[in-house]
Every structure is written in structure tokens, then in C-alpha cells.
Amino acid sequence: MDPDRIWTVVNLLSKSIHSYKHVLPPSIFLTEEVTQEDFDTLCKVTDTFEEFVQFLSSVPWEQDGFIPLKATVDFLHTSLRALERVDVEAREIESSVNIITQLHSISIRQEGGPYPNDLSFAVSHQLLRCSSSLLHSMDQYRSCVRERIQTLVRKRLRPLTVLDLPDELLIQIFSHVRGHLFTIDAFSTFFTGHVRDIQNVRLTCQRFCGASSHLLFNRVSVDLRPESLSQLEEISRHPTIGKGVRSVRLQLLFYHSELSNDLRRFAEVWSLRLAHDMDYLMIAARRPRSLASLYEDLSHADVDPILEKCSSVLEAWEHFAHSGEDLPGSEAFVEALRTAHREYQRLFDIQTRLLEDRGFTQAFAGAIARMPHAKSLVIEDGIASSSQPFYKGINEPNALCRTYLEALSTRSADLYGLGLNFSMDLVLNILAAIPGAGASLRGVKIDIACAGDTALLASSPSTRRHISVLSKQLGSAFIRFGKLQQGSSANTRSGFYQLLLVILDTDSLERINLDLGDIKTEESSPFNIGPVLNRQKRPNLSNLSLRGVAFHATELELFTGSLRPRGYLGNYLESSYFRGVHFHLTGLRLLSGTWMGVLDLLRAKSGNFSSIDGLSGAECEDMSKEEYDRVFTRPVDRFGSSSWKKPSLAEEYVGSHYCNYPNPLRVD
């Protein structure tokens, strides 16, 4: 029999089955009246279909009678295209009947079994068997046709090499070389393989370079130096490397004006940094394993001479910082300090000029817009790293001073008692510039130890408007501030509140993380976060982490009312099961209402992995320590630390939906 005639028959039978499949669902799911005539017709078509499928399963496709040896390549390709049209029909039958069999399974569970005269149950399973067998026969025919095509064209082909593969396959191959892209959250992704492998691949040839360059960087870190900004722009303009970047990190490292203007203050901070490194080395020297892992090129015999030389340098620097005079015999150490200070002033002037106008923000936003997959922005305190360990320059004073020439983070500046030299205007202007450059983000993370003046948001409607445009497509928002500027004005606090409002002013957020545990208002109470969370409904939220904030119970009730309910969403055969919002609440204060009611609200919408710790306000103020620990503290393990495996009574009540735990705060 001619294969084309075979597939024509199959196509006609498939269309007939499609016309009558509406009679197959169980009676409780029927949406229209079914006549006995329609059902009889479907049974006859199904029997014919089964007979034909059984015939197809016995056909020896590899014999010449079914696929002629003299068939041309064009003829065989035409046969494959005709088969694909039939394949679509067959797979639609299989998909539809599979759903119907699931409906029958549900009906059996609800009613205790099928009705004795409900033949649709048997017909559904008959069609499912037939469609599966048909697809298998079609795969056999397709395989034979392709093998015949290869036989015909092989004589005309030269020997194939890896360079004959299309770019799509080369890209997939090199993605396996780079390793699996592991995603922790919207802001943390990394490859399991080593970047050196991709660097070697790029050196092989132009094809390999073009197909692998996008795997070179998945994250780019930028700091506040012209050369770092130039590197970001170079990556973003590369035709392939920029396409692989998924996240951009801006590290807030500043050269401090107080150090640039005061040589003695400069000497004091340099003394503190050297003393810190010396202490760290002494602690590591007491533990052989720590010394070997942290200072691979040092032995125990090297430590004492290094510390002795560093002590001489430290004494000279501390003497100059306190008196402004050179210590006799240590002039070289102080002169090296003066040389380093002049270099520090030069670096400070370069950074100041870079940040004075909007050039940095516009260039930064433009670079993000040129990288199509860069959907995550992290603005954080950077980690200062020197070009070499401090002890490498111990024999050369100038080299030792250059070790500490890197810029400081806001956390380090606060640690050394320096005034806050950082204005939040930079962060706000960057966020406002990104939509104007044509970029959109799915995740924004702001993690700053010491926040600067946020008054710009309180006084600039245009900045708020631009950041609000950026927030409309956000899926993840992470905001953590260590503390606001000391003695900050009411305008500054209002600006900070406006920052939270505009970033969270979208219903697209899936993850919200607010860590404000170290920020206090004038009344030394936590920020009331209720109005911020209730600015929008949160139908897509799946994870909420809060630390160090306050709210009213009525605000939380309004907030949880906008969350999705646990359970199936939409049609149970078409939608996934939503497992609730994972709440991670630490250091929260309840301003009004009761924690008993709050736990009830959380339980109604909580996932199975919620955590609660350090609550205060309401009933907590009247509870004894023993009673508080019984409800909110996790049991300790045999080592005396809280066990993550065993939740507290409050966590057990909120997160366990398969056991009927009582509310630990409810008094019967």
C-alpha cells in the first residue's frame, strides 16, 4: 500500500474522532447533551481506528515496497512533511483523550467507581492505547525515511567536522563546557564550570569564539572608577559577550574627603588598617590550618619577623597621627605615607570629577540597556581588595602604603569613625536613569550599611516618577540599610520612606525582602511598613522577608487579603498548585491588635517553609520569658543552638497545613 494513502486514511479517521470526542467525558463533566447516535458513531470509528492502527504496527516499513529505492530526496521530504500534518492530529487526540481519562479518574474517586453502562470510560482507554501505538508506527516510518535520505545524499557529502554543526548546536555544546547555570535567587547566579575553559574555547577559532563568548560573564561588577565604567561599557558593546550578562553589581567604594584633606587623619586610618591586618595574622598563626589556608606562602617561621617590622611602621604612623611629627629614625615610613597621601588625593579628585555630573549614571544605565539579558541590578557596599597582601611590601615602605590605597565602603568608613561621604542621590539617579535608557529590570537589590541623604526623593517628583516606571516590571525587590545618616532630617526620613514606596509600587513582585532592623525613627521605634506593603495588591507574591519593621494587625489583614489563596489556580488540569507565601519574619513589632490574630492570618496564606523570630508588642510584652520561649523560640539541639529542623510552636502552627495544630496563643 502507498504510504501517502495510509496517512490519508489515518488523517480522515483522526478528524472523525475529533468531531465526536465531546461524548467521552464522564457524565458529571458533560457540558452538552449527548445522543446515543453520536456515541454509537464514535464507537464504530474507534473500532475502525484500532483495526487500522494494528495493521500499521505490523507493516515492515524497511522493505522496498513501502519506501521505493528509486524515490528522490525531494519526494521523501514531501512524504515527511505530509506525515508531520498527520502527527499533529494524532498528538491532539492523545492529549485530549489523556485529559478525559484524568476526568474519569476523578469521577471514579468521587463516586466510588464508573457507572455499569458508562462505556465512555472503556472507549477513552481504547483511544489512548490506539493513539500511542499510532505515534510509535509513525516514528518507525519517519526513521526509515530519514535513513533512506541519508543513504541517497551521503555519496555527495564530504567528511563532516565539528565546524559543520550549526551555531545553535555549538552554543549548546559550549554551555555544557561552562557548566550548569545555578540560580540561588534573582541576584545570585553562577556557573558550575570554570571560566578558563571558555577562555580556551574562544582562542580556538572565530566560529568557536562567536558561539561561546556569551558564556564568558554572567555577572559584571562595577565600582566608582573611570576604568571600571569603561570596562562595563566595553562588555556591553561587544556583539556576543554582552548577551550573556544577567546581573550587574555596582559596588559603592568611595575615596573619602576627610582622608584627602587631612594627612594626620589619613595616617590614623592607615594605622588602624595595619593594626587590624597584624591582629588577623597573629590569630591565624595560632591555628596551623588557618595560616596555611589564609596565607599560603607564609610559614610559622615568617610570622614573627613580619610582625616585628610591621610594629616599627605602626609605631611611626601612630606617632605622626597623634603629634604631626616624625618619629626619630622612622622618617622613611612617614615620607612613604606622605607619598601615598598625594596619590590618594589624586584618586579622590578623579572620582569626584566622575560623579559630579550625570555622566556616570547615564553611561551606567546605557550599558545595562545594551545588554538584553541583564535583568538584575545589585547596588551594595563593595569589598575593598588590595593588589597584594600587606606583608609583601613590608621591606619597602612605599609598597606597604600602596596596599591600602583602595577606596572604602560605607561600612568601613563608619568603622573608622569617618563622616558619611556618600549621598543616596547617586543610587536614586541611577535607578531613575535606567527606564530612560530603554532598559527594564526584573530584580533590584539595594544593600548599604550606612545610607546617605535620601531627601532627593522627598523633593523631586520627577525622580520618583522615573523610579516608579522602573518598578512596574520588578519580580524581586531586596532593600537593606544598616542605618540612616546620623542626625538625619525629617526630609531625609521622608525620602527614605518614598524610596520604599516607589520601588514596591507594583503588583508584579514575587519576592520582597526588607531588612530595616538597624534603622530607627525619631521615636526609636521601627518603621511602620503597613502602608508600604498595602500600596498595591500582591497577587503574585510567593516570598516575603521582613526584619526590624512594625505594622498594625488591621494592615496585615488587608495585606494578606490581597495574596493568592493556597490551592489550585484556575482549571485544575491547566494550572499549577500554589503552595502559599513563604513568610520569613524577624524582629517585627505589632503596633495594635494581637499576635494570636496575626498567626491566624499568616496560617491562612503561609507556605510550608515560613519562619518567625524575635516578635514584640501586643501579648509579647506581658509574657514571661519562659512562656515567650515556649511559643516563639525553636528547641535547642545537643550543641546548645537553635535547631532549624524543629520549628517553634508559632512556626509549627503557621506552616503546617497537614496537621491540626492549635494556635499557641489561643486560650480556651
XYZ file of C-alpha atoms in Angstrom:
668
model
C 0.000 0.000 0.000
C 1.210 3.516 -0.806
C 2.296 5.347 2.422
C 0.549 8.531 1.285
C -2.790 6.665 1.092
C -2.138 5.161 4.534
C -1.626 8.548 6.147
C -4.634 9.986 4.308
C -6.831 7.308 5.891
C -5.314 7.993 9.310
C -5.976 11.698 8.884
C -9.638 11.094 7.999
C -10.138 8.796 10.987
C -8.465 11.337 13.295
C -10.768 14.113 12.142
C -13.802 11.876 12.711
C -12.674 11.145 16.253
C -12.187 14.888 16.858
C -15.757 15.508 15.729
C -17.243 13.097 18.282
C -14.835 13.278 21.239
C -17.241 15.573 23.119
C -19.264 12.486 24.118
C -16.334 10.895 26.003
C -16.126 12.783 29.357
C -17.908 11.193 32.337
C -21.477 12.260 32.848
C -20.689 14.665 35.724
C -18.367 16.671 33.433
C -20.530 16.781 30.291
C -21.311 20.327 29.144
C -23.820 19.425 26.410
C -26.397 16.718 25.774
C -25.059 13.513 24.197
C -27.193 11.442 21.840
C -26.943 7.689 21.576
C -26.423 8.062 17.824
C -23.288 10.186 18.349
C -21.897 7.703 20.837
C -22.551 4.733 18.503
C -20.837 6.543 15.660
C -17.767 7.233 17.828
C -17.600 3.560 18.857
C -17.622 2.441 15.230
C -14.947 4.957 14.241
C -12.831 3.925 17.234
C -13.065 0.232 16.290
C -12.055 1.030 12.708
C -9.243 3.209 14.018
C -7.963 0.389 16.237
C -8.003 -2.122 13.370
C -6.065 0.242 11.154
C -3.526 1.010 13.896
C -2.978 -2.704 14.451
C -2.344 -3.065 10.737
C 0.199 -0.236 10.821
C 2.073 -1.804 13.718
C 2.739 -4.887 11.559
C 3.917 -3.019 8.448
C 7.637 -3.675 7.597
C 8.499 -0.108 6.607
C 12.089 -1.007 5.826
C 11.074 -3.155 2.817
C 11.357 -1.665 -0.648
C 7.658 -1.961 -1.356
C 6.799 0.756 1.103
C 9.725 3.134 0.530
C 10.977 2.696 -3.062
C 14.731 2.699 -3.590
C 14.307 4.955 -6.644
C 12.481 7.629 -4.665
C 14.150 11.021 -4.898
C 15.206 13.120 -1.941
C 12.530 15.718 -2.745
C 9.846 13.011 -2.820
C 10.974 11.672 0.565
C 10.999 15.162 2.097
C 7.458 15.675 0.777
C 6.422 12.433 2.484
C 7.882 13.635 5.778
C 6.017 16.938 5.555
C 2.750 15.087 4.914
C 3.485 12.852 7.885
C 4.023 15.867 10.140
C 0.483 17.084 9.452
C -0.881 13.702 10.482
C 1.406 13.698 13.504
C -0.197 16.912 14.761
C -3.671 15.370 14.538
C -2.559 12.197 16.325
C -0.922 14.088 19.167
C -4.003 16.262 19.623
C -6.060 13.083 20.001
C -3.622 11.700 22.559
C -3.570 14.965 24.537
C -7.368 15.342 24.546
C -8.046 11.731 25.473
C -5.408 11.867 28.201
C -7.280 14.763 29.840
C -10.563 12.868 29.508
C -9.088 9.780 31.205
C -7.980 12.020 34.077
C -11.546 13.279 34.369
C -12.737 9.667 34.542
C -10.230 9.004 37.330
C -11.586 11.983 39.285
C -15.146 10.784 38.699
C -14.277 7.308 39.985
C -12.745 8.769 43.175
C -15.753 10.992 43.788
C -18.487 8.432 43.036
C -16.781 5.185 44.040
C -16.383 3.805 40.509
C -17.784 4.174 36.958
C -21.418 3.531 36.138
C -22.053 -0.002 34.797
C -23.315 1.404 31.495
C -20.731 4.204 31.150
C -18.905 2.878 28.058
C -17.103 6.179 27.582
C -14.589 5.028 30.218
C -13.624 1.982 28.098
C -13.664 3.922 24.808
C -11.337 6.572 26.264
C -8.761 3.985 27.257
C -9.136 2.285 23.856
C -8.374 5.565 22.082
C -5.415 6.241 24.372
C -3.891 2.859 23.508
C -4.503 3.376 19.791
C -3.004 6.871 19.666
C 0.125 5.713 21.497
C 0.569 2.780 19.092
C -0.059 5.050 16.090
C 2.627 7.508 17.154
C 5.058 4.610 17.555
C 4.341 3.396 13.994
C 4.746 6.907 12.630
C 8.102 7.226 14.373
C 9.228 3.962 12.741
C 8.184 5.205 9.296
C 9.860 8.565 9.875
C 13.091 6.856 10.940
C 13.126 4.667 7.816
C 12.526 7.633 5.505
C 15.312 9.641 7.116
C 17.685 6.703 6.840
C 16.864 6.414 3.135
C 17.507 10.161 2.696
C 20.907 9.797 4.346
C 21.722 6.877 2.029
C 20.900 8.989 -1.017
C 22.806 12.118 -0.015
C 25.806 10.514 1.692
C 27.621 9.947 -1.594
C 27.575 13.685 -2.319
C 28.876 14.805 1.077
C 32.430 15.460 2.132
C 33.604 14.203 5.552
C 31.861 16.241 8.252
C 33.667 18.048 11.102
C 32.514 19.850 14.204
C 32.585 23.131 12.257
C 29.743 21.822 10.063
C 27.412 21.942 13.063
C 25.034 24.912 13.148
C 25.690 27.678 15.641
C 22.700 26.591 17.738
C 24.300 23.187 18.448
C 27.724 24.716 19.103
C 26.135 27.078 21.625
C 24.509 24.142 23.414
C 27.777 22.192 23.447
C 29.724 25.102 24.917
C 27.022 25.716 27.526
C 27.805 22.209 28.846
C 31.512 23.130 28.858
C 30.721 26.179 31.010
C 28.607 24.062 33.334
C 25.130 24.366 34.773
C 23.848 27.879 35.492
C 22.929 27.591 39.149
C 20.384 30.142 40.391
C 20.063 30.889 44.108
C 17.754 33.874 43.707
C 17.181 36.752 41.310
C 20.521 38.298 42.311
C 22.822 35.271 42.667
C 23.590 33.078 39.656
C 26.800 31.281 38.824
C 28.099 28.588 36.505
C 29.335 25.318 37.986
C 32.189 25.121 35.459
C 35.365 27.215 35.226
C 35.585 30.317 33.083
C 39.092 29.298 31.936
C 37.539 26.522 29.830
C 35.527 29.094 27.872
C 38.575 31.338 27.557
C 40.434 28.447 25.913
C 37.473 27.689 23.628
C 37.412 31.313 22.433
C 41.065 31.040 21.383
C 40.380 28.052 19.090
C 38.833 29.767 16.063
C 36.388 32.516 15.088
C 33.372 30.153 14.993
C 34.104 28.850 18.467
C 34.736 32.368 19.733
C 31.414 33.635 18.391
C 29.456 30.675 19.781
C 30.962 30.782 23.285
C 31.672 34.430 24.100
C 28.245 34.938 25.674
C 29.263 32.408 28.369
C 32.280 34.434 29.479
C 30.429 36.637 32.005
C 27.034 36.104 33.560
C 27.676 38.846 36.138
C 29.621 42.101 35.880
C 30.865 44.088 38.883
C 31.431 47.833 38.572
C 32.869 50.322 41.028
C 33.171 54.110 41.011
C 36.332 54.407 38.915
C 36.603 55.518 35.253
C 38.446 52.337 34.248
C 35.735 50.143 35.796
C 32.989 52.069 33.992
C 34.944 51.779 30.723
C 35.172 48.010 31.170
C 31.391 47.794 31.644
C 30.791 49.851 28.501
C 33.236 47.690 26.528
C 31.457 44.495 27.613
C 28.028 45.953 26.809
C 29.134 46.976 23.300
C 30.631 43.573 22.445
C 28.310 41.787 19.965
C 28.253 38.492 21.919
C 29.840 38.893 25.376
C 27.205 41.397 26.487
C 24.388 38.987 25.617
C 25.462 36.611 28.382
C 25.376 39.143 31.224
C 22.396 38.578 33.512
C 23.289 40.679 36.537
C 25.173 43.939 37.136
C 26.625 44.779 40.547
C 27.530 48.345 41.452
C 29.969 48.406 44.373
C 29.863 51.627 46.374
C 33.535 52.210 47.174
C 34.485 55.827 47.856
C 37.641 57.830 48.343
C 36.833 59.858 51.427
C 37.106 63.655 51.515
C 38.183 63.639 55.171
C 41.189 61.444 54.330
C 42.034 63.514 51.270
C 42.035 66.808 53.192
C 43.784 65.745 56.418
C 47.169 63.964 56.348
C 47.115 63.165 60.072
C 43.625 61.640 59.786
C 44.946 59.693 56.822
C 47.821 58.388 58.980
C 45.408 57.438 61.770
C 43.212 55.338 59.468
C 46.257 53.728 57.843
C 47.472 52.808 61.342
C 44.127 51.209 62.183
C 44.150 49.178 58.985
C 47.687 47.947 59.515
C 46.917 47.051 63.141
C 43.862 45.095 62.007
C 45.905 43.093 59.490
C 48.558 42.379 62.098
C 45.949 41.110 64.572
C 44.435 38.901 61.891
C 47.838 37.408 61.077
C 48.582 36.751 64.767
C 45.247 34.958 65.229
C 45.841 32.827 62.123
C 49.359 31.949 63.317
C 47.897 30.303 66.424
C 45.998 27.848 64.218
C 48.244 25.980 61.745
C 45.372 25.145 59.416
C 44.150 28.747 59.324
C 47.625 30.044 58.487
C 48.030 27.524 55.670
C 44.634 28.338 54.162
C 44.705 32.144 54.539
C 48.401 32.790 53.901
C 49.555 30.023 51.578
C 53.035 31.493 51.018
C 53.816 32.002 54.728
C 55.249 29.586 57.257
C 55.263 29.954 61.053
C 58.913 30.997 60.887
C 57.959 34.020 58.722
C 55.297 35.423 61.054
C 57.424 36.875 63.866
C 59.844 38.828 61.579
C 56.861 40.259 59.657
C 55.084 41.355 62.836
C 58.289 42.908 64.193
C 58.790 45.050 61.062
C 55.099 45.980 60.983
C 55.304 47.113 64.614
C 58.019 49.610 63.700
C 55.926 51.000 60.851
C 52.812 51.118 63.044
C 54.628 52.998 65.778
C 55.859 55.621 63.291
C 52.429 56.122 61.754
C 50.648 56.358 65.107
C 53.197 58.875 66.403
C 52.701 61.067 63.336
C 48.905 60.790 63.557
C 48.898 61.970 67.195
C 51.645 64.599 67.104
C 52.110 65.545 63.444
C 55.855 64.969 63.801
C 58.196 62.288 62.516
C 59.423 59.668 64.937
C 63.254 59.821 65.031
C 64.705 57.041 62.913
C 61.417 56.382 61.105
C 61.391 59.253 58.619
C 61.210 56.867 55.646
C 57.940 55.397 56.883
C 56.310 58.824 57.258
C 57.653 60.025 53.899
C 56.110 56.968 52.262
C 52.847 57.899 53.990
C 53.037 61.422 52.508
C 53.628 59.955 49.036
C 50.629 57.656 49.429
C 48.500 60.590 50.604
C 49.306 62.568 47.452
C 48.259 59.560 45.359
C 45.081 59.235 47.442
C 44.250 62.902 46.757
C 44.698 62.287 43.034
C 42.350 59.300 43.107
C 39.828 61.293 45.161
C 39.846 64.131 42.593
C 39.334 61.666 39.705
C 36.357 60.049 41.416
C 34.859 63.408 42.357
C 35.000 64.615 38.751
C 33.458 61.342 37.569
C 30.466 61.677 39.892
C 29.952 65.442 39.741
C 27.669 65.380 36.704
C 25.190 62.839 35.358
C 27.789 61.301 33.030
C 28.368 58.247 35.226
C 24.672 57.498 35.730
C 23.841 57.913 32.039
C 26.759 55.723 30.934
C 25.893 53.069 33.526
C 22.207 52.978 32.538
C 23.084 52.935 28.826
C 25.377 49.941 29.323
C 22.584 47.985 31.051
C 20.193 48.830 28.208
C 22.649 47.417 25.637
C 22.767 44.025 27.396
C 19.407 42.361 26.599
C 19.553 39.707 29.341
C 20.823 41.974 32.140
C 17.639 41.974 34.237
C 19.113 42.160 37.739
C 20.781 45.166 39.414
C 22.591 44.980 42.743
C 23.770 48.183 44.446
C 25.789 47.303 47.509
C 28.716 48.099 49.727
C 31.750 46.815 47.906
C 34.557 44.802 49.428
C 37.859 46.615 49.153
C 40.639 44.359 47.905
C 44.299 45.283 47.656
C 46.529 44.202 44.809
C 48.766 42.193 47.157
C 48.898 41.063 50.827
C 50.176 43.719 53.224
C 53.269 41.704 54.223
C 54.513 41.640 50.604
C 55.542 45.286 50.915
C 56.954 45.153 54.440
C 60.527 45.697 53.227
C 59.524 48.669 51.063
C 57.564 51.453 52.856
C 56.070 52.863 49.630
C 54.780 49.421 48.612
C 53.212 48.931 52.068
C 51.392 52.259 51.827
C 50.080 51.463 48.349
C 48.486 48.304 49.760
C 45.813 50.438 51.466
C 45.088 52.858 48.624
C 41.809 51.199 47.661
C 38.527 53.029 48.237
C 36.371 52.384 51.305
C 32.838 51.056 51.644
C 30.286 52.895 53.784
C 30.642 50.106 56.376
C 34.430 50.560 56.575
C 34.132 54.347 56.726
C 31.730 54.038 59.652
C 34.048 51.537 61.349
C 36.951 54.011 61.195
C 34.816 56.859 62.529
C 34.753 58.788 59.250
C 31.829 61.019 58.398
C 29.359 59.737 55.826
C 30.804 60.811 52.493
C 28.110 59.118 50.417
C 24.933 60.665 49.060
C 21.980 58.493 48.085
C 21.481 60.823 45.125
C 23.843 58.589 43.133
C 21.705 55.493 43.741
C 18.449 57.325 43.092
C 19.718 58.928 39.866
C 20.904 55.532 38.564
C 17.515 53.939 39.250
C 15.769 56.897 37.595
C 18.063 56.812 34.525
C 17.536 53.121 33.663
C 13.981 53.432 32.198
C 15.038 56.474 30.203
C 17.863 54.456 28.632
C 15.368 51.857 27.433
C 16.173 49.107 29.928
C 13.844 47.080 32.133
C 14.737 45.051 35.221
C 13.222 42.039 36.986
C 15.210 42.408 40.191
C 16.644 45.315 42.231
C 18.751 44.860 45.356
C 19.997 47.780 47.475
C 22.247 46.688 50.336
C 24.039 49.591 52.036
C 25.477 49.611 55.544
C 25.181 53.373 56.096
C 22.610 55.143 53.948
C 23.200 58.725 52.933
C 20.781 61.575 52.424
C 17.579 60.377 50.719
C 15.946 63.807 50.762
C 16.056 63.932 46.951
C 13.027 61.642 46.717
C 11.064 63.792 49.117
C 11.646 66.876 46.979
C 11.849 65.509 43.401
C 8.584 64.229 41.849
C 10.375 63.543 38.550
C 12.849 61.171 40.229
C 10.001 59.337 41.952
C 8.133 59.091 38.666
C 11.091 57.591 36.789
C 11.831 55.032 39.528
C 8.148 54.124 39.595
C 8.352 53.278 35.881
C 11.320 51.004 36.621
C 9.429 49.189 39.385
C 6.431 48.225 37.240
C 8.093 45.058 35.908
C 10.033 44.050 39.004
C 9.726 40.473 40.207
C 12.151 40.755 43.154
C 12.986 43.653 45.472
C 15.618 43.476 48.225
C 16.300 46.540 50.385
C 18.624 46.530 53.385
C 20.090 49.559 55.147
C 22.353 49.353 58.165
C 21.489 52.814 59.443
C 20.483 56.243 58.249
C 22.785 59.209 58.392
C 23.290 60.323 61.989
C 21.108 63.274 62.902
C 19.216 62.910 59.641
C 16.473 65.404 58.966
C 12.773 64.697 58.746
C 13.112 65.296 54.989
C 15.716 62.538 54.812
C 13.450 60.063 56.611
C 10.571 61.076 54.373
C 12.772 60.475 51.335
C 13.713 57.036 52.605
C 10.037 56.198 53.033
C 9.376 57.434 49.499
C 12.125 55.103 48.239
C 10.312 52.110 49.705
C 7.003 53.301 48.279
C 8.173 53.752 44.690
C 10.180 50.509 44.477
C 7.349 48.406 45.923
C 4.639 50.235 43.958
C 3.871 47.277 41.629
C 1.704 44.168 41.794
C 4.228 42.142 39.761
C 6.523 41.450 42.731
C 7.072 37.786 43.549
C 9.726 38.247 46.258
C 10.030 41.121 48.761
C 12.889 41.336 51.256
C 13.054 44.352 53.577
C 15.765 44.406 56.229
C 15.449 47.627 58.239
C 16.419 46.241 61.619
C 19.063 48.887 62.333
C 17.070 51.930 61.194
C 15.214 53.900 63.847
C 12.930 56.886 63.638
C 12.998 59.849 66.000
C 10.866 57.907 68.471
C 13.345 54.980 68.370
C 10.644 52.644 67.098
C 10.764 50.532 63.902
C 9.334 51.787 60.637
C 5.634 51.099 60.156
C 5.728 49.096 56.941
C 1.973 48.560 56.608
C 1.200 51.500 54.257
C 4.124 50.495 52.027
C 3.016 46.866 51.645
C -0.621 47.856 51.108
C 0.142 50.394 48.395
C -0.585 47.622 45.873
C -2.261 44.226 45.882
C 0.196 41.313 45.861
C -1.388 38.535 43.752
C 1.994 37.210 42.559
C 3.857 37.246 45.868
C 5.430 33.928 46.901
C 8.133 35.027 49.361
C 8.104 37.819 51.967
C 11.070 38.514 54.266
C 10.792 41.320 56.829
C 13.231 42.306 59.559
C 13.023 45.160 62.053
C 9.724 46.703 60.933
C 6.363 47.354 62.582
C 2.734 47.158 61.486
C -0.847 47.141 62.750
C -2.884 43.938 62.696
C -5.523 45.617 60.521
C -2.822 46.489 57.972
C -1.638 42.886 57.890
C -5.217 41.692 57.422
C -5.586 43.976 54.414
C -2.219 42.790 53.074
C -2.911 39.052 53.412
C -6.309 39.568 51.827
C -4.587 40.549 48.556
C -2.454 37.375 48.454
C -3.345 34.309 46.443
C -5.096 31.527 48.351
C -3.420 28.179 48.746
C -4.668 25.538 46.327
C -5.313 25.124 42.617
C -5.473 28.233 40.490
C -7.993 28.240 37.671
C -8.744 24.925 35.986
C -7.118 22.125 37.968
C -5.985 20.428 34.735
C -4.366 23.567 33.303
C -2.870 25.408 36.279
C -0.288 24.566 38.897
C -0.846 24.223 42.606
C 0.088 27.329 44.612
C 1.723 26.328 47.892
C 1.325 29.619 49.715
C 3.587 32.546 50.603
C 6.783 31.764 52.480
C 6.954 34.281 55.338
C 10.313 34.987 57.000
C 9.620 37.445 59.819
C 12.348 38.590 62.214
C 12.256 41.345 64.820
C 8.729 42.527 63.984
C 6.744 44.766 66.310
C 2.952 44.770 66.454
C 1.619 48.291 66.997
C -2.014 47.288 67.565
C -4.079 44.119 67.538
C -2.982 40.707 68.812
C -0.341 38.233 67.716
C -2.933 35.498 68.118
C -4.964 37.019 65.296
C -1.820 37.674 63.247
C -0.816 33.996 63.423
C -4.274 33.054 62.153
C -3.884 35.461 59.215
C -0.433 34.110 58.360
C -1.571 30.477 58.568
C -4.323 31.081 56.016
C -1.792 32.143 53.355
C 1.518 30.626 54.513
C 3.672 28.071 52.729
C 5.356 25.153 54.466
C 8.704 26.920 54.960
C 7.852 30.017 56.980
C 9.977 31.244 59.890
C 9.102 33.602 62.759
C 11.554 35.000 65.309
C 12.058 37.937 67.665
C 8.494 39.274 67.756
C 7.499 42.095 70.113
C 4.473 44.169 71.025
C 0.916 43.113 71.989
C 0.869 39.867 74.043
C 4.661 39.574 73.929
C 5.013 42.483 76.333
C 3.025 40.658 79.053
C 4.530 37.197 78.613
C 7.189 35.776 80.878
C 10.472 34.732 79.300
C 9.579 31.073 79.779
C 6.214 31.471 78.091
C 7.697 33.551 75.268
C 10.408 30.954 74.622
C 7.828 28.168 74.673
C 5.821 29.803 71.866
C 8.384 31.616 69.704
C 11.791 30.019 70.325
C 12.969 26.938 68.497
C 14.147 23.987 70.617
C 17.921 23.787 71.033
C 19.877 20.798 69.779
C 22.517 18.850 71.686
C 25.103 21.525 70.866
C 23.018 24.252 72.523
C 21.991 26.076 69.329
C 18.535 26.527 67.804
C 17.636 23.636 65.553
C 16.472 24.527 62.050
C 14.853 21.094 61.761
C 12.410 21.630 64.641
C 10.177 24.732 64.352
C 8.803 26.726 67.247
C 5.152 26.333 68.217
C 4.277 29.530 66.328
C 6.113 28.355 63.191
C 4.528 24.931 63.509
C 1.051 26.441 63.623
C 1.630 28.856 60.725
C 3.417 26.486 58.352
C 1.982 23.020 58.998
C -1.190 22.608 56.966
C -1.460 18.838 57.121
C -1.744 18.682 60.914
C -4.375 20.371 63.022
C -2.036 22.230 65.397
C -3.728 24.702 67.759
C -2.859 28.384 67.851
C -0.269 28.518 70.681
C -1.554 31.932 71.803
C -5.226 30.995 71.921
C -6.542 30.470 75.416
C -9.568 28.147 75.514
